Coordinates of C-alpha atoms in Angstrom, one line a residue:
A1 CA 0.4 0.0 -0.1
G2 CA 3.0 2.6 0.8
V3 CA 4.6 1.8 -2.6
L4 CA 1.6 2.0 -4.5
G5 CA 0.5 5.6 -2.6
L6 CA 4.1 6.7 -3.4
M7 CA 3.7 5.6 -7.1
I8 CA 0.3 7.3 -7.0
G9 CA 1.8 10.3 -5.8
C10 CA 4.5 10.1 -8.1
F11 CA 2.3 10.1 -11.1
M12 CA -0.2 12.9 -9.8
V13 CA 3.1 15.2 -9.6
F14 CA 4.2 14.3 -13.4
L15 CA 0.7 14.9 -14.5
L16 CA 0.7 18.4 -13.0
E17 CA 3.9 19.4 -14.4
Y18 CA 2.6 18.1 -17.5
L19 CA -0.9 19.9 -17.4
N20 CA 0.9 23.0 -16.4
Q21 CA 1.8 24.9 -19.8
T22 CA 3.4 27.9 -18.6
I23 CA 7.1 29.0 -18.8
K24 CA 8.6 28.5 -15.4
S25 CA 12.2 28.8 -15.5
A26 CA 15.3 30.2 -18.0
K27 CA 15.3 26.7 -19.7
D28 CA 12.0 27.0 -20.7
V29 CA 12.6 30.3 -22.3
E30 CA 15.3 28.7 -24.2
R31 CA 13.4 25.7 -24.9
H32 CA 10.0 27.2 -26.4
L33 CA 11.2 30.5 -27.2
H34 CA 14.8 30.1 -28.7
L35 CA 15.4 33.6 -27.0
T36 CA 18.1 34.6 -24.3
T37 CA 17.0 35.4 -20.9
L38 CA 18.3 38.8 -20.0
G39 CA 17.5 38.5 -16.3
E40 CA 15.1 36.8 -13.9
I41 CA 13.6 39.0 -11.0
P42 CA 12.2 36.9 -8.1
A43 CA 8.3 38.0 -7.0
F44 CA 8.3 40.3 -4.2
E45 CA 5.8 42.2 -2.0
G46 CA 3.5 44.6 -3.7
E47 CA 4.6 43.4 -7.0
E48 CA 1.6 43.3 -9.9
R49 CA 0.6 40.0 -8.4
G50 CA -2.2 41.4 -6.1
K51 CA -0.3 39.7 -3.0
K52 CA -1.4 41.1 0.5
K53 CA 0.6 43.9 1.4
G54 CA 2.6 43.9 4.4
P55 CA 3.4 46.8 6.8
I56 CA 4.3 50.0 5.5
N57 CA 7.7 50.9 5.4
P58 CA 8.9 54.5 6.9
L59 CA 11.7 54.6 4.4
R60 CA 8.6 54.4 1.6
L61 CA 6.5 57.9 2.8
K62 CA 7.1 61.1 1.0
Q63 CA 5.5 64.5 1.3
N64 CA 3.6 65.6 -1.5
G65 CA 2.6 69.3 -2.4
R66 CA 0.2 70.0 0.2
G67 CA 2.7 68.3 3.2
K68 CA 0.5 65.2 3.1
R69 CA 2.6 61.9 3.4
L70 CA 2.1 59.7 0.4
K71 CA 3.1 56.0 0.3
Q72 CA 5.6 54.8 -2.2
S73 CA 4.5 52.4 -4.7
D74 CA 5.5 49.1 -3.3
N75 CA 6.9 48.3 -7.0
L76 CA 9.5 50.6 -6.8
I77 CA 11.9 48.3 -5.1
A78 CA 15.1 49.1 -6.8
Q79 CA 14.6 52.3 -5.3
S80 CA 12.8 51.4 -1.4
D81 CA 14.9 48.6 -0.4
P82 CA 18.4 48.1 -2.7
K83 CA 19.3 45.3 -0.5
A84 CA 16.4 42.9 -1.7
P85 CA 17.2 40.1 -3.8
A86 CA 14.9 41.4 -6.3
S87 CA 16.8 44.9 -6.7
E88 CA 19.9 42.9 -7.1
A89 CA 18.5 41.0 -10.1
Y90 CA 17.2 44.3 -11.6
R91 CA 20.9 45.3 -11.5
S92 CA 22.2 42.1 -12.7
L93 CA 19.5 42.5 -15.6
R94 CA 21.1 46.4 -16.3
T95 CA 24.5 44.7 -16.5
N96 CA 23.3 42.0 -19.1
I97 CA 21.7 45.1 -21.2
G98 CA 25.0 46.7 -21.1
Y99 CA 26.8 43.7 -22.9
L100 CA 24.1 44.0 -25.7
G101 CA 25.7 47.4 -26.7
I102 CA 29.1 46.2 -27.6
D103 CA 28.3 46.0 -31.6
Q104 CA 25.9 48.4 -31.5
K105 CA 24.8 51.0 -28.8
I106 CA 21.1 50.3 -27.5
K107 CA 19.8 53.5 -26.2
V108 CA 16.1 53.2 -26.9
I109 CA 14.3 49.8 -25.5
P110 CA 10.8 49.2 -25.2
L111 CA 9.3 46.5 -23.1
T112 CA 6.0 44.6 -23.9
S113 CA 4.6 41.4 -22.6
A114 CA 2.6 38.7 -24.0
S115 CA -0.5 39.4 -21.7
P116 CA -1.1 42.0 -18.8
T117 CA 0.0 41.6 -14.9
E118 CA 2.9 40.0 -16.0
G119 CA 5.4 42.8 -14.5
K120 CA 6.1 44.7 -17.2
S121 CA 5.4 48.2 -16.0
T122 CA 7.1 46.8 -12.7
T123 CA 10.1 46.0 -14.7
C124 CA 10.4 49.3 -16.5
A125 CA 10.3 51.2 -13.6
N126 CA 12.8 49.4 -11.4
L127 CA 15.0 49.0 -14.4
A128 CA 14.9 52.5 -15.3
I129 CA 15.7 53.4 -11.8
S130 CA 18.7 50.9 -11.1
M131 CA 20.2 52.3 -14.5
A132 CA 19.9 56.1 -13.1
Q133 CA 21.5 54.7 -9.9
A134 CA 24.5 53.8 -11.8
G135 CA 25.0 57.3 -13.1
K136 CA 23.1 57.0 -16.2
K137 CA 21.1 59.8 -17.7
V138 CA 17.6 57.9 -18.3
L139 CA 13.8 58.7 -19.5
L140 CA 11.2 56.5 -19.2
V141 CA 8.3 57.0 -21.2
E142 CA 4.7 56.0 -20.6
A143 CA 3.8 54.7 -24.1
D144 CA 1.1 52.5 -22.6
L145 CA -1.9 54.6 -23.9
R146 CA -4.6 52.1 -22.6
K147 CA -3.7 51.7 -19.2
P148 CA -0.8 53.6 -17.8
K149 CA 0.5 52.4 -14.7
V150 CA 3.8 54.3 -14.7
H151 CA 3.0 57.7 -13.2
H152 CA 1.1 55.9 -10.4
Y153 CA 4.0 54.1 -9.3
F154 CA 6.4 57.6 -9.2
N155 CA 3.3 59.3 -7.8
V156 CA 3.5 62.4 -10.3
P157 CA 0.2 63.9 -12.0
N158 CA -0.6 62.6 -15.6
D159 CA -2.0 65.7 -16.7
V160 CA 0.3 66.2 -19.9
G161 CA 2.1 63.5 -21.5
L162 CA 3.0 61.7 -25.0
V163 CA -0.7 62.1 -26.2
Q164 CA -0.2 65.9 -25.9
I165 CA 3.2 66.0 -27.6
L166 CA 2.3 63.6 -30.6
L167 CA -0.8 65.9 -31.3
D168 CA 1.5 68.7 -31.2
E169 CA -0.4 70.4 -28.0
L170 CA 2.8 71.3 -26.7
P171 CA 6.6 70.8 -27.2
Y172 CA 8.2 67.7 -25.2
E173 CA 10.3 69.7 -23.0
R174 CA 7.1 70.7 -20.8
A175 CA 6.0 67.3 -20.8
I176 CA 9.3 65.9 -19.0
K177 CA 8.9 65.2 -15.4
K178 CA 11.7 64.6 -12.7
A179 CA 11.3 61.2 -11.0
T180 CA 10.9 62.1 -7.1
D181 CA 13.8 60.9 -5.0
Q182 CA 15.9 59.6 -8.1
P183 CA 18.4 61.7 -9.7
N184 CA 19.2 61.0 -13.2
L185 CA 15.8 59.8 -14.3
D186 CA 13.1 61.6 -16.2
L187 CA 9.8 61.0 -16.9
I188 CA 7.4 61.4 -19.7
C189 CA 3.7 60.3 -18.6
A190 CA 0.9 58.9 -21.2
G191 CA -1.3 61.9 -21.2
F192 CA -4.9 61.7 -21.6
I193 CA -6.0 58.3 -22.9
P194 CA -6.8 58.4 -26.5
P195 CA -9.3 56.7 -28.7
N196 CA -6.9 55.8 -31.1
P197 CA -3.5 55.0 -29.6
A198 CA -2.4 52.5 -31.9
E199 CA -2.4 55.4 -34.8
I200 CA -1.0 58.0 -32.5
L201 CA 2.0 55.9 -31.7
G202 CA 2.2 55.1 -35.4
S203 CA 2.6 58.3 -36.4
K204 CA 6.0 60.2 -38.2
K205 CA 5.5 62.4 -34.9
M206 CA 6.3 59.3 -32.7
S207 CA 9.8 58.1 -35.0
Q208 CA 11.1 61.6 -34.9
L209 CA 10.3 62.0 -30.9
I210 CA 12.1 59.1 -30.3
E211 CA 14.9 60.5 -32.7
T212 CA 15.1 63.8 -30.9
L213 CA 15.5 62.3 -27.4
R214 CA 17.8 59.8 -28.5
P215 CA 21.1 61.9 -28.2
L216 CA 19.5 63.9 -25.0
Y217 CA 19.9 60.0 -22.9
D218 CA 22.2 57.0 -22.3
L219 CA 18.8 55.1 -22.3
I220 CA 15.3 55.5 -22.9
I221 CA 12.8 52.9 -21.8
L222 CA 9.5 52.7 -23.2
D223 CA 6.7 51.0 -21.3
T224 CA 4.5 49.6 -24.1
P225 CA 0.8 47.6 -23.6
P226 CA 1.1 43.9 -24.2
V227 CA 1.6 42.5 -27.7
G228 CA -0.1 39.5 -27.2
Q229 CA -3.8 41.4 -28.1
L230 CA -2.4 44.7 -29.2
T231 CA -0.6 46.2 -32.3
D232 CA 1.1 49.1 -30.1
A233 CA 4.1 47.5 -29.0
A234 CA 4.9 46.3 -32.6
I235 CA 4.4 49.5 -33.9
I236 CA 6.6 51.3 -31.4
G237 CA 9.3 48.5 -31.4
K238 CA 10.3 48.9 -35.1
M239 CA 11.3 52.8 -34.3
T240 CA 13.7 51.6 -31.5
D241 CA 17.0 49.5 -31.3
G242 CA 14.9 46.4 -30.2
M243 CA 12.6 45.3 -27.7
I244 CA 12.8 43.0 -24.8
L245 CA 9.7 40.5 -23.5
V246 CA 8.6 40.1 -20.0
V247 CA 7.5 36.7 -19.3
A248 CA 5.9 36.0 -15.7
S249 CA 7.0 32.6 -14.2
G250 CA 4.6 30.1 -13.8
E251 CA 1.9 32.5 -15.2
T252 CA 2.7 33.1 -18.8
N253 CA 0.9 30.6 -21.2
I254 CA 3.4 28.7 -23.5
D255 CA 1.4 29.3 -26.8
L256 CA 0.9 32.9 -26.0
A257 CA 4.4 33.5 -25.5
K258 CA 5.1 32.2 -28.9
F259 CA 1.9 34.0 -30.3
A260 CA 3.5 37.3 -29.0
K261 CA 7.4 36.4 -30.1
T262 CA 5.6 36.0 -33.6
N263 CA 3.9 39.0 -33.9
L264 CA 7.0 41.1 -33.1
I265 CA 8.9 39.0 -35.6
Q266 CA 6.5 39.5 -38.2
A267 CA 6.2 43.3 -37.5
G268 CA 10.2 43.5 -37.8
V269 CA 11.2 44.0 -34.5
N270 CA 14.8 42.8 -33.1
I271 CA 13.8 40.9 -29.6
L272 CA 17.0 41.2 -27.5
G273 CA 15.7 38.9 -25.1
V274 CA 13.3 37.9 -22.3
V275 CA 13.2 39.5 -18.5
L276 CA 11.8 36.3 -16.1
T277 CA 9.7 37.9 -13.7
K278 CA 7.7 36.5 -10.3
I279 CA 10.3 33.6 -9.5
D280 CA 8.8 32.0 -7.0
K281 CA 10.9 32.4 -3.9
K282 CA 9.5 29.2 -2.0
A283 CA 10.6 26.9 -5.5
G284 CA 14.1 26.5 -3.8
G285 CA 15.7 26.9 -7.4
A286 CA 19.2 27.5 -7.9
Y287 CA 18.7 31.0 -9.0
Y288 CA 16.8 32.3 -5.8
Y289 CA 19.1 30.3 -3.6
R290 CA 22.2 32.5 -5.5
Y291 CA 20.6 35.5 -4.4
Y292 CA 19.3 34.7 -1.4
Q293 CA 22.9 33.7 -0.3
Y294 CA 24.2 37.4 -1.9
D295 CA 21.5 39.1 0.2
Q296 CA 22.7 37.8 3.2
Y297 CA 26.2 38.6 2.6
Y298 CA 25.4 42.1 1.5
Y299 CA 23.4 42.4 4.8
K300 CA 26.6 41.1 6.8
E301 CA 28.8 43.4 4.9
G302 CA 26.9 46.6 5.3

């Protein structure tokens, strides 16, 4: 009976693994998408996962213009908790992106995902912060004109932004905002949500704006909508140096990820690689163990 129970248990484990058609690791990215994994980000509290929030960290509180204390977004872990394993993972991503520019300088990078809630906007924000912390002059553009999130993370008003620039309602200089508490980082918010995002993003004005901003910054990051459902990201991707695909570990369906890759390739977009997000800390994998060890050393030495 004991042996039979063990066999049934093993069978159920293999069956569940077989039925779970999601990308879970860098090996899955290589096997199914044939793309390089540029970064592996462990899951952290406050990420786009709907996790229960812990107690408020006093270091994440700041003042607004009226003297009221506001809670900084928990998504900005690279700024609020630089010693966290996820923050180190974003720094590793920063380093790997730097290696991409050996033959050709990579300065304008949009990020997209196959579907919503994969951590795309969170990755954009933390990558931008990590780059700025390294002394790079960075511009983060909220090019998701359907469900913009970046301005919420940085707690800046979305009164004017990219849409007004592209509609010639104001010069780009007046739309640039400074990221609070983060030197070297500028933001261009989305502005109001237009009825025709794809047409606005695909205009000549957008490509002209990118070329105008290119020499002013060391790196320009664009947060674009999911490519598995919309064409916006593919349209922008053709104007840039290459696109990064964000994939959530254990959440992104393999076929949907393949579909997203195919859409980008058919549009002529250069895919730089994949960022794997929301890696489960409890899985006990070698990747998370490596960053856990680093984190313990970092705290002891610090």
